[in-house]
């Protein structure tokens, strides 16, 4: 059973009035459901390609499912990128999931036609497939590169924001520790800054002098506190640093590496501004590119589906290759009824003999493919 979360495209032999067949199909679907909209069904104009040999058609028929899966994944990745950039806002996403500046349903269901100017049907089906694959691969490569650039910029910004806004175990100390808080120009002693978990502050105050030898008594000073840590300064002899650091780690105290610099605050402010500007610029560029490439990728994707539809129609119905196609957006609750309105369905139980093992799916007297909904 085809998915009820996709638009169906199908073909039948053209043997009469195509407009009349469209009206008949629309009428049947409307009779089955009062809520069915006539805008959810449209004609699909299938061109006459250079058919080629039977062997070439069979070979392409076996090759195209792999390309179909790759195309589906590329379109889905672009949608996911847009979803991430727009913070998963459905209303904003709908404004960017457009094909030629119109909704996907309008593109598929409003008399879809092959883009002859871009994909001239004078090419053979193999060459046509290669062109479509080349275009989609190019789109995918560009998206990967731009997304990677954005993620790097975003990662740098997050890291700098974490240094500015995180707790005292990770944040920058430039705007917390002043020149008078650290020992200057001493050859034998140094000031060490230690972030102590709030629940261990009492333990620190009672035992820091015994963590190592050569710690200056009563030199511990509380400089700042947040919800998680209290920052202390303590003066020790330089030769005791390694032992002191080891004991701090054992007691879950975090030593903060810090060198006082008068212009450190301004440097960090400039770094944050530069990173924020770069992230915003790349966000805008990636959003614009994703919107453009979604439109391009989705069109390439649908054209590949129509190539599959044509090839399977030739293999099913034979020549002359004169087929009429339709696109239907089914109602989830009426999927089975929608199928029966398009023709009589047969399951593999209707077949016996050597074909039984080949038919592990439902068989319908029309060729059908699915185009997954990009946004449910």
Coordinates of C-alpha atoms in Angstrom, one line a residue:
X1 CA 0.0 0.0 0.0
X2 CA 1.5 3.4 -1.0
X3 CA 2.2 5.8 1.8
X4 CA -0.5 8.3 2.9
X5 CA 2.2 10.8 3.6
X6 CA 3.2 11.3 0.0
X7 CA 1.8 12.6 -3.3
X8 CA 1.2 9.8 -5.8
X9 CA 2.0 10.1 -9.5
X10 CA 0.7 7.4 -11.8
X11 CA 0.3 6.7 -15.5
X12 CA -2.1 4.8 -17.8
X13 CA -2.1 4.4 -21.6
X14 CA -3.5 7.4 -23.5
X15 CA -6.4 6.1 -25.5
X16 CA -8.8 9.0 -25.6
X17 CA -9.9 12.2 -23.9
X18 CA -7.3 13.1 -21.2
X19 CA -9.5 16.0 -19.9
X20 CA -12.4 13.6 -19.6
X21 CA -10.4 11.1 -17.7
X22 CA -9.2 13.8 -15.3
X23 CA -12.8 14.9 -14.7
X24 CA -13.9 11.3 -14.2
X25 CA -11.1 10.7 -11.7
X26 CA -11.8 14.0 -9.8
X27 CA -15.5 13.1 -9.7
X28 CA -14.8 9.6 -8.2
X29 CA -12.5 11.0 -5.6
X30 CA -15.0 13.7 -4.6
X31 CA -17.8 11.2 -4.3
X32 CA -15.7 9.1 -1.9
X33 CA -15.0 12.0 0.5
X34 CA -16.9 15.2 1.1
X35 CA -13.6 16.8 2.3
X36 CA -11.6 15.9 -0.8
X37 CA -10.5 19.1 -2.7
X38 CA -10.4 19.1 -6.5
X39 CA -7.1 21.0 -6.1
X40 CA -5.6 17.7 -4.8
X41 CA -5.6 16.1 -8.2
X42 CA -4.0 17.2 -11.4
X43 CA -2.8 16.1 -14.8
X44 CA 0.9 15.1 -15.2
X45 CA 2.2 15.7 -18.8
X46 CA 4.6 12.8 -19.6
X47 CA 6.8 13.6 -22.7
X48 CA 7.8 11.1 -25.4
X49 CA 11.4 10.2 -24.7
X50 CA 13.8 8.4 -26.9
X51 CA 12.9 4.9 -25.7
X52 CA 16.1 3.0 -26.6
X53 CA 16.4 -0.8 -26.5
X54 CA 14.6 -3.1 -24.1
X55 CA 17.9 -4.0 -22.4
X56 CA 18.7 -0.3 -21.8
X57 CA 15.2 0.2 -20.3
X58 CA 15.6 -2.8 -18.0
X59 CA 19.1 -1.7 -16.9
X60 CA 17.8 1.8 -16.1
X61 CA 14.8 0.4 -14.3
X62 CA 17.3 -1.5 -12.0
X63 CA 19.6 1.6 -11.6
X64 CA 17.0 4.3 -10.9
X65 CA 15.9 3.2 -7.4
X66 CA 19.4 3.9 -6.1
X67 CA 19.3 7.4 -7.6
X68 CA 15.8 7.9 -6.3
X69 CA 16.8 7.1 -2.7
X70 CA 19.8 9.5 -3.0
X71 CA 17.6 12.3 -4.4
X72 CA 15.1 11.7 -1.6
X73 CA 17.8 12.0 1.0
X74 CA 19.3 15.2 -0.5
X75 CA 15.9 16.9 -0.6
X76 CA 15.2 15.8 3.0
X77 CA 18.6 17.1 4.2
X78 CA 17.9 20.5 2.7
X79 CA 14.5 20.6 4.4
X80 CA 16.2 19.6 7.7
X81 CA 18.7 22.4 7.3
X82 CA 15.9 24.9 6.8
X83 CA 14.1 23.5 9.8
X84 CA 17.2 24.0 11.9
X85 CA 17.9 27.5 10.7
X86 CA 14.3 28.5 11.4
X87 CA 14.1 26.9 14.8
X88 CA 11.5 24.4 13.7
X89 CA 8.9 27.2 13.2
X90 CA 6.2 25.6 10.9
X91 CA 4.9 29.0 9.6
X92 CA 8.4 30.2 8.7
X93 CA 9.4 26.9 7.2
X94 CA 6.3 27.0 4.9
X95 CA 7.5 30.4 3.6
X96 CA 10.8 28.9 2.4
X97 CA 9.7 25.4 1.2
X98 CA 8.7 26.7 -2.2
X99 CA 9.3 25.6 -5.8
X100 CA 9.6 28.5 -8.2
X101 CA 8.1 30.7 -5.5
X102 CA 5.0 28.6 -5.1
X103 CA 4.0 25.8 -2.7
X104 CA 5.0 22.3 -3.5
X105 CA 1.4 21.2 -4.0
X106 CA 0.9 23.9 -6.6
X107 CA 4.0 22.8 -8.5
X108 CA 2.9 19.1 -8.5
X109 CA -0.8 19.4 -8.9
X110 CA -1.3 22.3 -11.2
X111 CA -0.7 20.8 -14.7
X112 CA 2.9 19.7 -14.1
X113 CA 4.9 19.6 -17.4
X114 CA 8.4 18.5 -18.2
X115 CA 11.0 21.3 -18.4
X116 CA 11.8 20.9 -22.1
X117 CA 14.1 24.0 -22.1
X118 CA 16.3 22.6 -19.4
X119 CA 16.0 18.8 -20.1
X120 CA 15.5 18.5 -23.8
X121 CA 13.9 15.2 -24.7
X122 CA 16.2 14.8 -27.6
X123 CA 18.6 13.1 -25.2
X124 CA 18.4 9.4 -24.6
X125 CA 17.0 8.2 -21.2
X126 CA 20.5 7.2 -20.0
X127 CA 21.9 10.6 -20.8
X128 CA 18.9 12.3 -19.2
X129 CA 19.4 10.3 -16.0
X130 CA 23.1 11.3 -16.0
X131 CA 22.2 15.0 -16.3
X132 CA 19.7 14.8 -13.4
X133 CA 22.2 12.9 -11.2
X134 CA 25.0 15.4 -12.0
X135 CA 22.7 18.3 -11.0
X136 CA 21.6 16.7 -7.8
X137 CA 25.2 15.7 -6.8
X138 CA 26.3 19.3 -7.4
X139 CA 23.5 20.7 -5.2
X140 CA 24.3 18.2 -2.5
X141 CA 28.1 19.0 -2.5
X142 CA 27.4 22.8 -2.3
X143 CA 25.0 22.3 0.6
X144 CA 27.5 20.1 2.5
X145 CA 30.2 22.7 2.1
X146 CA 28.1 25.7 3.1
X147 CA 26.5 23.8 6.0
X148 CA 30.0 22.8 7.2
X149 CA 31.2 26.5 7.1
X150 CA 28.1 27.6 9.0
X151 CA 28.5 24.9 11.6
X152 CA 32.2 25.9 12.2
X153 CA 31.2 29.5 12.7
X154 CA 28.3 28.6 14.9
X155 CA 30.6 26.4 17.0
X156 CA 33.1 29.2 17.4
X157 CA 30.3 31.6 18.5
X158 CA 28.9 29.1 21.0
X159 CA 32.3 28.5 22.5
X160 CA 32.9 32.2 23.0
X161 CA 29.4 32.7 24.4
X162 CA 30.1 29.8 26.8
X163 CA 33.3 31.5 27.9
X164 CA 31.4 34.7 28.5
X165 CA 28.1 33.3 30.0
X166 CA 29.0 29.9 31.4
X167 CA 29.6 29.1 35.1
X168 CA 32.8 30.0 36.9
X169 CA 34.4 26.7 35.9
X170 CA 34.5 27.6 32.2
X171 CA 33.7 31.3 31.6
X172 CA 36.2 34.0 31.0
X173 CA 37.6 35.6 34.1
X174 CA 38.8 38.8 32.5
X175 CA 35.9 40.8 33.8
X176 CA 36.0 39.2 37.3
X177 CA 39.6 39.1 38.4
X178 CA 41.3 42.5 38.8
X179 CA 45.0 43.4 38.8
X180 CA 45.0 43.5 42.6
X181 CA 43.6 40.0 42.9
X182 CA 46.8 38.3 41.6
X183 CA 50.4 38.4 42.7
X184 CA 52.5 40.4 40.3
X185 CA 56.2 40.0 39.5
X186 CA 57.1 37.4 42.1
X187 CA 59.9 34.9 41.2
X188 CA 58.9 32.4 43.9
X189 CA 55.2 32.7 44.5
X190 CA 52.1 32.8 42.4
X191 CA 48.3 33.3 42.7
X192 CA 46.2 30.3 41.7
X193 CA 42.5 30.6 40.9
X194 CA 40.3 27.7 41.8
X195 CA 36.6 27.1 41.0
X196 CA 35.1 25.2 43.9
X197 CA 31.7 23.5 43.7
X198 CA 29.2 25.3 46.0
X199 CA 28.6 22.2 48.1
X200 CA 32.4 21.8 48.7
X201 CA 33.1 25.4 49.8
X202 CA 33.1 24.6 53.5
X203 CA 35.5 21.7 52.8
X204 CA 37.8 24.1 50.8
X205 CA 37.9 26.7 53.6
X206 CA 38.9 24.1 56.2
X207 CA 41.5 22.1 54.2
X208 CA 43.0 24.1 51.4
X209 CA 46.1 24.9 53.4
X210 CA 46.8 21.2 53.8
X211 CA 46.4 20.3 50.1
X212 CA 50.2 20.7 49.6
X213 CA 53.2 22.1 51.4
X214 CA 54.3 25.7 50.8
X215 CA 50.8 27.2 50.6
X216 CA 50.6 30.6 52.1
X217 CA 48.3 30.4 55.2
X218 CA 45.0 32.4 55.1
X219 CA 45.7 33.5 51.5
X220 CA 42.4 32.1 50.2
X221 CA 40.0 34.9 49.0
X222 CA 36.5 34.4 47.6
X223 CA 36.3 36.5 44.4
X224 CA 32.9 35.5 42.9
X225 CA 30.1 33.0 43.1
X226 CA 27.4 31.7 40.9
X227 CA 24.8 28.9 41.2
X228 CA 27.4 26.2 40.7
X229 CA 30.8 27.4 41.8
X230 CA 32.7 29.8 44.0
X231 CA 35.9 31.2 42.6
X232 CA 38.8 31.5 45.1
X233 CA 42.3 32.9 44.8
X234 CA 45.1 31.3 46.8
X235 CA 48.8 32.1 47.0
X236 CA 51.3 29.2 46.8
X237 CA 55.0 28.8 46.1
X238 CA 55.7 28.0 42.5
X239 CA 57.5 24.7 43.2
X240 CA 54.3 23.4 45.0
X241 CA 52.1 24.0 42.0
X242 CA 52.1 20.5 40.5
X243 CA 51.3 18.8 43.8
X244 CA 48.6 21.4 44.6
X245 CA 47.0 20.9 41.1
X246 CA 46.9 17.1 41.6
X247 CA 45.2 17.4 45.0
X248 CA 42.7 19.9 43.6
X249 CA 41.7 17.4 40.9
X250 CA 41.3 14.7 43.5
X251 CA 39.0 16.9 45.5
X252 CA 37.0 18.0 42.4
X253 CA 38.3 21.5 42.5
X254 CA 38.9 23.1 39.1
X255 CA 42.1 25.2 38.6
X256 CA 41.5 28.1 36.1
X257 CA 44.4 29.0 33.9
X258 CA 44.5 32.8 33.9
X259 CA 47.0 35.5 33.1
X260 CA 46.0 39.0 34.0
X261 CA 45.9 41.4 31.0
X262 CA 44.5 45.0 31.1
X263 CA 43.1 44.8 27.5
X264 CA 41.8 41.2 27.8
X265 CA 38.2 42.3 28.2
X266 CA 38.3 44.4 25.1
X267 CA 39.9 41.6 23.0
X268 CA 37.3 39.1 24.1
X269 CA 34.5 41.6 23.3
X270 CA 35.9 42.1 19.8
X271 CA 36.3 38.3 19.3
X272 CA 32.7 37.8 20.3
X273 CA 31.4 40.5 18.0
X274 CA 33.5 39.2 15.1
X275 CA 32.2 35.6 15.7
X276 CA 28.6 36.8 16.0
X277 CA 28.8 38.8 12.8
X278 CA 30.3 35.9 10.9
X279 CA 27.6 33.5 12.2
X280 CA 24.8 35.9 11.2
X281 CA 26.3 36.4 7.7
X282 CA 26.7 32.7 7.1
X283 CA 23.2 32.0 8.5
X284 CA 21.7 34.4 6.0
X285 CA 23.7 33.0 3.2
X286 CA 22.9 29.4 4.1
X287 CA 19.2 30.2 4.5
X288 CA 19.1 31.9 1.0
X289 CA 21.0 29.0 -0.6
X290 CA 18.9 26.4 1.1
X291 CA 15.7 28.0 -0.2
X292 CA 17.1 28.2 -3.7
X293 CA 18.5 24.7 -3.7
X294 CA 15.3 23.2 -2.3
X295 CA 13.5 24.5 -5.3
X296 CA 16.1 23.2 -7.7
X297 CA 16.6 19.9 -6.0
X298 CA 12.8 19.2 -5.7
X299 CA 12.4 19.9 -9.4
X300 CA 15.2 17.5 -10.3
X301 CA 13.7 14.9 -8.0
X302 CA 10.3 15.1 -9.6
X303 CA 11.9 14.9 -13.1
X304 CA 13.7 11.7 -12.0
X305 CA 10.3 10.3 -10.8
X306 CA 8.8 11.0 -14.2
X307 CA 11.6 9.2 -15.9
X308 CA 11.0 6.2 -13.7
X309 CA 7.2 6.5 -14.4
X310 CA 7.9 6.6 -18.2
X311 CA 10.3 3.6 -18.2
X312 CA 8.0 1.4 -16.1
X313 CA 5.1 2.4 -18.3
X314 CA 6.9 1.2 -21.4
X315 CA 7.9 -2.0 -19.6
X316 CA 4.3 -2.5 -18.4
X317 CA 2.2 -1.3 -21.4
X318 CA 4.7 -1.5 -24.3
X319 CA 4.9 0.7 -27.4
X320 CA 3.8 3.1 -28.7
X321 CA 4.9 5.2 -25.7
X322 CA 1.8 7.4 -25.3
X323 CA 0.8 7.7 -21.7
X324 CA -1.2 10.1 -19.6
X325 CA -0.1 10.9 -16.0
X326 CA -1.9 12.2 -13.0
X327 CA -0.8 13.5 -9.6
X328 CA -3.0 12.9 -6.5
X329 CA -2.6 14.1 -2.9
X330 CA -4.5 11.4 -1.0
X331 CA -6.4 11.9 2.2
X332 CA -4.7 9.8 4.9
X333 CA -8.0 8.2 6.0
X334 CA -9.1 7.4 2.5
X335 CA -5.9 5.9 1.0
X336 CA -7.4 2.6 0.0
X337 CA -10.5 4.2 -1.5
X338 CA -8.3 6.5 -3.5
X339 CA -6.4 3.6 -5.0
X340 CA -9.6 1.7 -6.0
X341 CA -10.9 4.9 -7.7
X342 CA -8.0 4.8 -10.1
X343 CA -8.3 1.2 -11.2
X344 CA -8.8 -2.3 -10.0
X345 CA -6.0 -3.5 -7.7
X346 CA -4.8 -7.0 -7.6
X347 CA -2.5 -8.6 -5.0
X348 CA 0.1 -11.2 -5.5
X349 CA -2.4 -13.8 -4.4
X350 CA -4.0 -13.5 -7.9
X351 CA -0.8 -14.8 -9.5
X352 CA 0.5 -18.3 -9.6
X353 CA 3.4 -20.2 -11.0
X354 CA 6.8 -18.7 -11.8
X355 CA 5.7 -15.1 -11.1
X356 CA 4.5 -15.7 -7.5
X357 CA 8.0 -15.2 -6.0
X358 CA 8.5 -11.9 -8.0
X359 CA 5.4 -10.3 -6.7
X360 CA 5.8 -9.5 -3.0
X361 CA 4.0 -6.2 -3.2
X362 CA 0.6 -5.1 -4.4
X363 CA 0.1 -4.9 -8.1
X364 CA -2.2 -2.3 -9.7
X365 CA -3.2 -1.9 -13.3
X366 CA -1.4 1.5 -13.4
X367 CA 2.2 2.5 -12.8
X368 CA 2.5 4.4 -9.5
X369 CA 5.3 6.2 -7.7
X370 CA 5.4 8.3 -4.6
X371 CA 6.8 11.7 -3.9
X372 CA 7.1 12.1 -0.1
X373 CA 5.7 15.1 1.5
X374 CA 8.5 17.4 2.5
X375 CA 6.5 18.9 5.4
X376 CA 3.7 16.9 7.0

